[in-house]
Coordinates of C-alpha atoms and ligand atoms in Angstrom, one line a residue:
X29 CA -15.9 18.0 16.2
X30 CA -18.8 15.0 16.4
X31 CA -16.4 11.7 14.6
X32 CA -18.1 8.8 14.2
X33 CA -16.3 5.6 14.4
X34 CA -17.7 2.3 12.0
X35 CA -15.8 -0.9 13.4
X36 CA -14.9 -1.1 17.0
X37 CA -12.0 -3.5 16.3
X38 CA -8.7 -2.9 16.6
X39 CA -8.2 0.0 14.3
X40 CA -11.6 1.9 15.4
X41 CA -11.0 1.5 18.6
X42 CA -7.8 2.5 19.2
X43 CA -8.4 6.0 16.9
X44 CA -11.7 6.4 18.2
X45 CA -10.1 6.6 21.8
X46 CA -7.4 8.5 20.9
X47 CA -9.3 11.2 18.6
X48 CA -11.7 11.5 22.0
X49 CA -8.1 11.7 24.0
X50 CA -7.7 14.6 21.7
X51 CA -11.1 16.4 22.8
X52 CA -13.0 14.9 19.9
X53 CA -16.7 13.7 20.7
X54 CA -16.5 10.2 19.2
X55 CA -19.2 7.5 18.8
X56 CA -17.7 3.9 17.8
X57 CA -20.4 1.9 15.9
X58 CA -20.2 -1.9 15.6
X59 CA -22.6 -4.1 14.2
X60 CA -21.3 -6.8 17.0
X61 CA -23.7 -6.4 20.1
X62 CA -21.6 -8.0 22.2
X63 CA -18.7 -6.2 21.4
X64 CA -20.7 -2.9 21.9
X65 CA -22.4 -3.9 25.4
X66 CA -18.9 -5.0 26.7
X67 CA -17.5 -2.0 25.7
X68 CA -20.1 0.3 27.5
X69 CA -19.1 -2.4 30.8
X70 CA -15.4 -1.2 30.6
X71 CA -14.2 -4.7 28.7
X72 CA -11.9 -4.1 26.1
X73 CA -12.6 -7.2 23.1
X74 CA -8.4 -6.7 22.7
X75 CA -5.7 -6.4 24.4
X76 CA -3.8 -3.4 23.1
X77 CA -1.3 -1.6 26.1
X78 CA -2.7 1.2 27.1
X79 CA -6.4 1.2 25.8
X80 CA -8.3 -0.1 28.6
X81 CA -7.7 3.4 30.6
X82 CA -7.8 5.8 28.0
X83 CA -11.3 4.3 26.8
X84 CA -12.3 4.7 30.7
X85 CA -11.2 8.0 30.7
X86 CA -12.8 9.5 28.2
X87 CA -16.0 7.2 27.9
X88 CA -16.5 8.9 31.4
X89 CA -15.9 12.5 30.4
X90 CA -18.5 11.5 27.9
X91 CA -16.3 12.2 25.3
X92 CA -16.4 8.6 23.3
X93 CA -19.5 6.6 23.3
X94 CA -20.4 3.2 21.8
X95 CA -23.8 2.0 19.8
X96 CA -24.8 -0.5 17.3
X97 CA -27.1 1.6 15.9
X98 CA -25.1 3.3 13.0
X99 CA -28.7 5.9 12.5
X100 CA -27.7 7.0 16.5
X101 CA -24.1 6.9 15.4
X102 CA -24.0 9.2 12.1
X103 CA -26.3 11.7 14.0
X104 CA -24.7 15.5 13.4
X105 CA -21.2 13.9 12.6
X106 CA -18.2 15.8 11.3
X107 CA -16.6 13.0 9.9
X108 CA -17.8 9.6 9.6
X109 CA -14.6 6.9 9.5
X110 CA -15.0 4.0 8.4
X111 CA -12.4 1.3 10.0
X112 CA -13.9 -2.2 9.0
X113 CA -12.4 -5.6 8.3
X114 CA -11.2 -6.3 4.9
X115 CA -10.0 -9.8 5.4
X116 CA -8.3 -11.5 2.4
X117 CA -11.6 -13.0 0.2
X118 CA -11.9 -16.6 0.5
X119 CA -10.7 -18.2 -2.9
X120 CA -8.7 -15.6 -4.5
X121 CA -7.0 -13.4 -2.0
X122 CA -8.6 -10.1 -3.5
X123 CA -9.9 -8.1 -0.6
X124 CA -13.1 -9.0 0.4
X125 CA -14.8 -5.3 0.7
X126 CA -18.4 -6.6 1.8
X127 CA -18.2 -4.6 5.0
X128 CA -17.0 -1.7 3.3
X129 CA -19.5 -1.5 1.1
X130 CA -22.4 -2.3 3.4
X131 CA -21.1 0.2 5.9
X132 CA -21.3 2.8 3.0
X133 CA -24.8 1.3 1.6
X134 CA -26.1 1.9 5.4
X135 CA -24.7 5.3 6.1
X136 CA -25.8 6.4 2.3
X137 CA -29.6 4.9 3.9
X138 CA -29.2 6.6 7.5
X139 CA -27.4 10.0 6.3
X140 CA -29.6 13.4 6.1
X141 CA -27.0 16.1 6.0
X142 CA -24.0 16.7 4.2
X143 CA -21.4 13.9 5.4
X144 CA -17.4 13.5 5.0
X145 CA -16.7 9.7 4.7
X146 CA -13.5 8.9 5.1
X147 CA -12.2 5.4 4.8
X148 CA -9.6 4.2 7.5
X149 CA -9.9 0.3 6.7
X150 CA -6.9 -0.4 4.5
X151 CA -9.0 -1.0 0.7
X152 CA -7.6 -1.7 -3.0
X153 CA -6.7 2.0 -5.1
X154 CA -10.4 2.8 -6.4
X155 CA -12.3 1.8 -3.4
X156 CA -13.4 5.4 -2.9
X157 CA -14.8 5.5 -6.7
X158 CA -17.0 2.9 -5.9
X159 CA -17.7 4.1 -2.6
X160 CA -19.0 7.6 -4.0
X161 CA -20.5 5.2 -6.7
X162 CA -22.9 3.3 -4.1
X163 CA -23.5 6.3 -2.1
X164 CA -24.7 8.6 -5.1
X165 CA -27.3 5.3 -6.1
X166 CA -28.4 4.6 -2.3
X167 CA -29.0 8.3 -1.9
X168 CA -28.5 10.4 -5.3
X169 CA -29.4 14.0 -3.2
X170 CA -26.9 13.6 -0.5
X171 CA -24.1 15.7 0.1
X172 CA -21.6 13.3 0.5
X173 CA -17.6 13.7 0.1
X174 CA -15.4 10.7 -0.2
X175 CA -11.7 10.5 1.9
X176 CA -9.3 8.1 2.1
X177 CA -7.4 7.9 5.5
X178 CA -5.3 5.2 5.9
X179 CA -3.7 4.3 9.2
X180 CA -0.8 2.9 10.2
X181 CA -0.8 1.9 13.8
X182 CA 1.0 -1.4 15.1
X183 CA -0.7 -3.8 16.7
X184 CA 1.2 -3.3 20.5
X185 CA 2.2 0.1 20.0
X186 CA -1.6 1.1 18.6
X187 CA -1.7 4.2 21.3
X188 CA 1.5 5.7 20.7
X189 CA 1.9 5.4 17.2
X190 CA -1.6 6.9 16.4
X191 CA -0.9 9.6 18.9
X192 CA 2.9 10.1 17.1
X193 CA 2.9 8.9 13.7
X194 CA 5.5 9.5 11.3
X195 CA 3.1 11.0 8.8
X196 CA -0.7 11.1 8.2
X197 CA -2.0 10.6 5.0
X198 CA -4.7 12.0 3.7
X199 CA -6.3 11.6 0.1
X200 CA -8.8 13.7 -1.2
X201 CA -10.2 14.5 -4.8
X202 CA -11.9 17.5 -2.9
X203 CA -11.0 20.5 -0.7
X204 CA -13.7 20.1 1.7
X205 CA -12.9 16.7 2.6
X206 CA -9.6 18.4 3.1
X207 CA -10.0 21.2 4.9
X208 CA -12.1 18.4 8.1
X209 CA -10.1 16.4 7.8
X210 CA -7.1 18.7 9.0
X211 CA -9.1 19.6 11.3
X212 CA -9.9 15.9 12.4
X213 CA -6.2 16.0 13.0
X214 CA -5.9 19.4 13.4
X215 CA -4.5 18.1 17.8
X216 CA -1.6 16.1 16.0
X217 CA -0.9 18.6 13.6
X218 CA -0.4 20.9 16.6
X219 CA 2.4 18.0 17.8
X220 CA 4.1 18.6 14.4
X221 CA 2.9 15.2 12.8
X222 CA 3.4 15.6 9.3
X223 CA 0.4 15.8 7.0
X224 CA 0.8 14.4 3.5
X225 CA -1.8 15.3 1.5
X226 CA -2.5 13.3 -2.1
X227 CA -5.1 12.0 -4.2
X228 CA -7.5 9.6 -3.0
X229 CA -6.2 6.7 -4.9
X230 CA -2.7 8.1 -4.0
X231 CA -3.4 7.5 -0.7
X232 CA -4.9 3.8 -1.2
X233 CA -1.9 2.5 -2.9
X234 CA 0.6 4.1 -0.1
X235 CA -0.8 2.0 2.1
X236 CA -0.4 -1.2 0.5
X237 CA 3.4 -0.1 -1.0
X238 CA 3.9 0.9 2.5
X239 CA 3.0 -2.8 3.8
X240 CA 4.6 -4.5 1.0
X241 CA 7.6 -3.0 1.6
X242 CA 8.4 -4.0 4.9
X243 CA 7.1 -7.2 4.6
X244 CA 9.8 -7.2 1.7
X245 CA 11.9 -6.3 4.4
X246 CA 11.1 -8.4 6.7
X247 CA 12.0 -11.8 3.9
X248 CA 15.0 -10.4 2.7
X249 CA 16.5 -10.5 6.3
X250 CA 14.9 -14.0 6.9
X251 CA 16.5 -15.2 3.8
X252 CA 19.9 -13.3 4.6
X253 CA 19.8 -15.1 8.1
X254 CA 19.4 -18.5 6.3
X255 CA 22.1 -18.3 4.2
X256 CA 24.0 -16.8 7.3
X257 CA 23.9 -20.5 8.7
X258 CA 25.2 -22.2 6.0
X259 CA 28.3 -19.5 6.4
X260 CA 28.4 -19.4 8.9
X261 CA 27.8 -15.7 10.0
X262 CA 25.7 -13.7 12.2
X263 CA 22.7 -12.4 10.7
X264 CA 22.0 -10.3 13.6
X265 CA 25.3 -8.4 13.1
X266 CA 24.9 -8.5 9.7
X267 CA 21.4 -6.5 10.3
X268 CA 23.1 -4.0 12.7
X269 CA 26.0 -3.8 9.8
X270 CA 23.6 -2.8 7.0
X271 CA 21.0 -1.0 9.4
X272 CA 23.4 1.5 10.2
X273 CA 23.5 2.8 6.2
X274 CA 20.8 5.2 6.8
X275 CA 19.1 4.3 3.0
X276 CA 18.7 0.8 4.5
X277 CA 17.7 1.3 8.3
X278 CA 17.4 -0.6 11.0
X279 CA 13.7 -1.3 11.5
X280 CA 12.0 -4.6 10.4
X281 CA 15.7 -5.9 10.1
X282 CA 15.1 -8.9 12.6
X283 CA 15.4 -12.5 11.3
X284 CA 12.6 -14.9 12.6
X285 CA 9.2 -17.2 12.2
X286 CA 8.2 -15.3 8.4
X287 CA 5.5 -12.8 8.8
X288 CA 1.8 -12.5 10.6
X289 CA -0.6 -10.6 11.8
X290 CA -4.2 -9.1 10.2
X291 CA -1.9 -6.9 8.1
X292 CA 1.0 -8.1 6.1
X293 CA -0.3 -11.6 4.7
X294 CA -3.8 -10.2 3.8
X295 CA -2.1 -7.0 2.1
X296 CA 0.4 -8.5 -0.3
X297 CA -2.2 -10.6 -1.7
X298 CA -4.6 -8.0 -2.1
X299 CA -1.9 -5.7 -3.8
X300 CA -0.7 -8.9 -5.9
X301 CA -4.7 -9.3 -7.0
X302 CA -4.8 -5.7 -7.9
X303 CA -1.4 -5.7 -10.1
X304 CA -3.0 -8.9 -12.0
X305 CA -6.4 -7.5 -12.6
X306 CA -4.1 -4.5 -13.9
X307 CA -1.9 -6.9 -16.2
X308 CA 1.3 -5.5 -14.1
X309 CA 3.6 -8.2 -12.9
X310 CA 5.1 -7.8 -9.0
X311 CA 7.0 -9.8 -9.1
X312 CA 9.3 -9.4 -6.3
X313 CA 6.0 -9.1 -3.6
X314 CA 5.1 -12.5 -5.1
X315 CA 8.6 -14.2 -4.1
X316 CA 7.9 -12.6 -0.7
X317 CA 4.8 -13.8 0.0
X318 CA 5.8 -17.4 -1.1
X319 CA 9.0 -17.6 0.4
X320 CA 7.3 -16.3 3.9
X321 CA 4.4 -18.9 3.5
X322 CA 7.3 -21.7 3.0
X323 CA 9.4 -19.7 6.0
X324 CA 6.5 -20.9 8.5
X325 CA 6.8 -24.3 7.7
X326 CA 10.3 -24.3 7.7
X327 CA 9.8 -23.8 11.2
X328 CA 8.4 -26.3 11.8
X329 CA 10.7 -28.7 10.7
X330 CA 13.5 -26.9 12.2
X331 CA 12.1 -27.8 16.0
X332 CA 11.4 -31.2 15.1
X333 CA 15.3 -31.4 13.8
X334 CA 16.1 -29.5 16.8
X335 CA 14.1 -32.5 19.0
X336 CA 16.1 -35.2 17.3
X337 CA 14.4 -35.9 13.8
X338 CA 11.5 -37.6 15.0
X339 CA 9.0 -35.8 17.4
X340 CA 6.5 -38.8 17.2
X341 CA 4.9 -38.8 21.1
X342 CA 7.4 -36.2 22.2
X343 CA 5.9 -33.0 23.7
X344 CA 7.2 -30.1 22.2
X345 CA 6.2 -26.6 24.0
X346 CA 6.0 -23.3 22.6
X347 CA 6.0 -20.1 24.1
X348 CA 4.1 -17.2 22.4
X349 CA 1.6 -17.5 19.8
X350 CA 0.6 -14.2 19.0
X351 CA 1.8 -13.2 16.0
X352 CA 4.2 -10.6 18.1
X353 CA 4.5 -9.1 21.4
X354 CA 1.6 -6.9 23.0
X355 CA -1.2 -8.1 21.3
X356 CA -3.4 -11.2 21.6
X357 CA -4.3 -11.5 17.6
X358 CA -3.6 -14.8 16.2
X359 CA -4.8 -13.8 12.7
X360 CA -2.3 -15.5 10.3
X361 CA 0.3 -16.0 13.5
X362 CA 3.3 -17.9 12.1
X363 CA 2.5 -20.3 15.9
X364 CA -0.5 -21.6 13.6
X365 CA 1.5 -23.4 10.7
X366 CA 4.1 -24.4 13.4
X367 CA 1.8 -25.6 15.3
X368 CA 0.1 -28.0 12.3
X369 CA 3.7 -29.2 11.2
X370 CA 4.3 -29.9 14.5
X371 CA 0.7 -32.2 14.7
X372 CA 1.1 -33.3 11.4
X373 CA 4.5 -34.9 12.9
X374 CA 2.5 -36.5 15.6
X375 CA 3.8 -34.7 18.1
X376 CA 2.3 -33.6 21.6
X377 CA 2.1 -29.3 21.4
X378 CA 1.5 -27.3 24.8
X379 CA 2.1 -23.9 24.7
X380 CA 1.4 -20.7 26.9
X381 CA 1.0 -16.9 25.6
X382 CA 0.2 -14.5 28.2
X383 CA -2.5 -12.9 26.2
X384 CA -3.4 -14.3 23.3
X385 CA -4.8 -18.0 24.6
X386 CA -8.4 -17.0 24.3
X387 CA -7.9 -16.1 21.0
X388 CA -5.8 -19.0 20.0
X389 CA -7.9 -21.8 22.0
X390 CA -10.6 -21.7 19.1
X391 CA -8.0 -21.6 16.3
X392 CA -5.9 -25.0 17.5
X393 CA -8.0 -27.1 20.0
X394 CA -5.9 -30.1 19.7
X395 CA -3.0 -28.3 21.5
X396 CA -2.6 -28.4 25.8
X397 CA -2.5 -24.6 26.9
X398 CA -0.2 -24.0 30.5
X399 CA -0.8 -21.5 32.8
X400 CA 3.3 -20.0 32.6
X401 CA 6.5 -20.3 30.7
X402 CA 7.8 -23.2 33.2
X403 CA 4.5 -25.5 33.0
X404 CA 5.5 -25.5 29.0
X405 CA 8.8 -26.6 29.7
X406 CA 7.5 -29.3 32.3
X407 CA 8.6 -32.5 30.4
X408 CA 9.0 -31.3 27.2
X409 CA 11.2 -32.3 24.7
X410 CA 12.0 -29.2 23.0
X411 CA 10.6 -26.0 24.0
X412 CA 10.3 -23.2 21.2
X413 CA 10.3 -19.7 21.2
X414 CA 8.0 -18.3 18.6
X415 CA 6.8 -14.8 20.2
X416 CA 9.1 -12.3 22.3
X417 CA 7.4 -11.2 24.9
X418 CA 9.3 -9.9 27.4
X419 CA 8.3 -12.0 29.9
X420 CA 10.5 -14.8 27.7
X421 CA 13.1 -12.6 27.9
X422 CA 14.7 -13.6 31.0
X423 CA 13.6 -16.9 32.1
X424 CA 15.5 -19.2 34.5
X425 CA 17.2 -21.3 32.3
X426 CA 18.4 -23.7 34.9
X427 CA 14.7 -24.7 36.0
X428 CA 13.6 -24.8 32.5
X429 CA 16.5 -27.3 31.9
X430 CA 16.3 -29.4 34.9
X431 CA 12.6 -29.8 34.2
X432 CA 12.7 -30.9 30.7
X433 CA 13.2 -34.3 29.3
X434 CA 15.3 -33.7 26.8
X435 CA 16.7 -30.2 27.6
X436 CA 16.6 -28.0 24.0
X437 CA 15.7 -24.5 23.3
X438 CA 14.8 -23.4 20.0
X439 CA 14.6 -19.5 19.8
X440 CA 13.1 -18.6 16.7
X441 CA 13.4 -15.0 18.0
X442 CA 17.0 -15.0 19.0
X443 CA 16.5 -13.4 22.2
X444 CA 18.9 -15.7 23.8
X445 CA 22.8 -16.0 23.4
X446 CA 24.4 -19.5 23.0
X447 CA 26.8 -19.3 25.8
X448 CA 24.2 -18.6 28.1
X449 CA 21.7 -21.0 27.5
X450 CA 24.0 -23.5 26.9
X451 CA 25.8 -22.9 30.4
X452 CA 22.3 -24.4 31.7
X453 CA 22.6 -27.1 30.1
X454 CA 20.4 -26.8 27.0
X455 CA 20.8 -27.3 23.5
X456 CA 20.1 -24.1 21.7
X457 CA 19.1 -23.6 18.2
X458 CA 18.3 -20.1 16.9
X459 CA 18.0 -17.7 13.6
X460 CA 21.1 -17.0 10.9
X461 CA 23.8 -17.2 14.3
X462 CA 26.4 -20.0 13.9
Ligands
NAD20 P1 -11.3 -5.9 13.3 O1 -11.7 -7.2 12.7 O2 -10.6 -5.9 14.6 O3 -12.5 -4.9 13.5 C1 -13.5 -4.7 12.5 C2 -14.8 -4.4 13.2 O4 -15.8 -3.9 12.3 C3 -15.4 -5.6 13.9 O5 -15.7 -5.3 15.3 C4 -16.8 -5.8 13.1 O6 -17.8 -6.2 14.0 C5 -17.0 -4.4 12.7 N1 -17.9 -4.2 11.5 C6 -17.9 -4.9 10.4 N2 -18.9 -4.4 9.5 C7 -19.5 -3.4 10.2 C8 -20.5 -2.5 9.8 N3 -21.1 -2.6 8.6 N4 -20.9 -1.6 10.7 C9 -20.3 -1.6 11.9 N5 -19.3 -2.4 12.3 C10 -18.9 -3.3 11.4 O7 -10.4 -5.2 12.2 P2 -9.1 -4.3 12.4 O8 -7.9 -5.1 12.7 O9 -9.5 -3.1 13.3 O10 -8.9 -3.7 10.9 C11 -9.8 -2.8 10.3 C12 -9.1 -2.3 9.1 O11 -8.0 -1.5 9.4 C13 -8.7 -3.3 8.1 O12 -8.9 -2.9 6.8 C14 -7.2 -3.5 8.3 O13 -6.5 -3.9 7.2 C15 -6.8 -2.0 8.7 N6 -5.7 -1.9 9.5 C16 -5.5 -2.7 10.6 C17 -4.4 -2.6 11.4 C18 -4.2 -3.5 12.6 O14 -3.1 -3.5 13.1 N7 -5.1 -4.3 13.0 C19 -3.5 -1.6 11.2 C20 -3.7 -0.7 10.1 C21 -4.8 -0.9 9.3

């Protein structure tokens, strides 16, 4: 089947490459020139493992192809995606659905045939309606069916997860829409993904319940872990005590920074604008989203304690800044409100991440960037660990001691035991351990 792709960010991308992995013909479409011309050099815009090959491969099987002309890209296709940004709206936090909406206006303006558009961009329960709505005034005699297809890939893991998910979800108010778009993933279905098929407005709200929920999870071990240090217990056994209950889990069970990433922060306050424009009350997504928001700060303050109190003129480093491992997005990365509490303090910051420094150069200019994890710890005064990559994971602790001026690690990630690092020599500071 012909799939066109609208958005070649993280999301198109990744399924674009992996539905032409599959044997799909897929044409990404980005209104981003640049993005598109760099893309038909080999140059991925984002590091995701994995993606550079796999777009390679099957850009030179001619299987996946990339244009900024959305008339070129909706030519003869099966199923037109749409996988846009819908960043939180300036303001208000509602979802701002402008590219959604223009991406439908211009495929309603471009489309002669019958089309399936099916929306992967993760949009507020009655998207679709409106959708249809705008496509049925752009273009009232086209045959046009409305999907919603939302996806559920992580950052870091984008390849695998799309290629293995735990389910797919498709919504549909139609059976036509249906039937393509089993056959869409009619490769994965074949791998024995499950395929969970609901209504179209169904399938909008999983997603955001889906994202709110382990956000949810995410706080109620981060506020477990605090209280852990005022016990004096061990969050991390505590996780590994209740993860083992199989109607609790394991997964997203790991104390830390609060929350990041283009997902999470942006989700919760588009599902908490959707329950108030509804009249229902969420309350318990609400006390997540603040108590994460105050949870980055909070960090802050805990490295400056951990530096003595006053971090006026000292040079704190920090290692990471991408909002997690295996990606370089900085959108809403907890680094950037440490960072600020950090400046705000008067401290010095230099930091290294080994991916995400072109992306986080823009974001906090006033910081030093080093080339490695030792040139961070080069006269520093504290050095913090804010993203686990596993390059961080097994640093010599004797040379990052013995070249620090005040010799104090602050792992916000607990990758680190205390007996270990503080057999070099270092103060150590971490999440919910005594
Ligand atoms: P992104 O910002 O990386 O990419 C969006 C792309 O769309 C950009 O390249 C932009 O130039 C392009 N674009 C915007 N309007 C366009 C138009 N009219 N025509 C063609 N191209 C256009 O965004 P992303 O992270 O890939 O997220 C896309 C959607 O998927 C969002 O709704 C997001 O919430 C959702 N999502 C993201 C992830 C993730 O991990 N990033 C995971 C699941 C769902």
């Amino acid at each position: 089947m012909k799939i066109t792709m609208i958005g070649a960010g993280y999301v198109g991308l990744v399924s674009g490459a992996c539905f032409a992995d599959f044997g799909h013909d897929v044409i990404c479409v980005d209104l981003d020139e640049n993005k598109i011309r760099a893309l038909r050099q080999g140059i991925m815009p984002i590091y995701e493992p994995g993606l550079d090959a796999m777009v390679t491969r099957n850009a030179e099987a001619g299987r996946l192809l990339f244009t900024s002309s959305l008339q070129d890209g909706i030519k003869d296709a099966g199923a037109i995606f749409i996988a846009v940004g819908t960043p939180s709206r300036r303001g208000d936090g509602h979802a701002d659905l402008s590219y959604v909406y223009q991406a439908a206006r211009d495929i309603a303006a471009a489309a002669t045939g019958p089309v399936v558009i099916v929306t992967k961009s993760t949009v507020p329960v009655g998207t679709g309606d409106e959708v249809e709505r705008i496509i049925r005034e752009v273009a009232p005699q086209l045959d046009a069916k409305v999907a919603s297809n939302p996806e559920f890939l992580r950052e870091g893991a984008a390849i695998g997860d799309f290629k293995r998910p735990d389910r797919i979800v498709i919504g549909v108010n139609d059976s036509e829409a249906e039937a393509v778009l089993r056959d869409v993933y009619r490769p994965l279905f074949l791998n024995q993904a499950p395929i969970f098929v609901t209504g179209r407005r169904t399938a909008e709200m999983i997603k955001y319940a889906a994202n709110a929920f382990l956000a949810t999870k995410i706080m109620f071990i981060n506020e477990v872990a605090d209280l852990c240090e005022a016990v004096g217990a061990d969050v991390q056994e505590v996780a590994r005590g209740i993860g083992m209950d199989n109607r609790i889990g394991s997964k997203f069970l790991h104390a830390g920074p609060g929350y990041g990433g283009s997902c999470f922060p942006k989700d919760t306050l588009a599902l908490l604008k959707t329950a108030e424009d509804q009249g229902v009350s969420l309350r318990l997504v609400e006390s997540v989203v603040k108590a994460n928001d105050s949870r980055k700060r909070a960090m802050g303050r805990k490295i400056i304690q951990a530096a003595g109190g006053d971090v006026r003129g000292k040079r704190i480093g920090l290692l990471g800044l991408a909002f997690k491992p295996n990606t370089d997005d900085m959108r809403d990365s907890p680094s950037l409100a440490i960072v600020q509490s950090l400046l705000d303090a008067g401290a010095e910051v230099v930091a290294f991440d080994p991916e995400a420094m072109e992306m986080a150069k823009p974001l906090m200019p006033a910081i030093d960037y080093a080339d490695n994890a030792y040139d961070v710890a080069e006269g520093a005064d504290a050095v913090a660990l804010v993203t686990e990559w596993d390059a961080f994971r097994a640093l010599d602790l004797a040379r990052i001691a013995k070249s620090m001026r005040n010799p104090c690690l602050v792992d916000l990630r607990n990758v680190y035991s205390r007996a270990e690092v503080e057999r070099h020599g270092l103060s150590y500071t971490s999440i919910g351990r005594p």
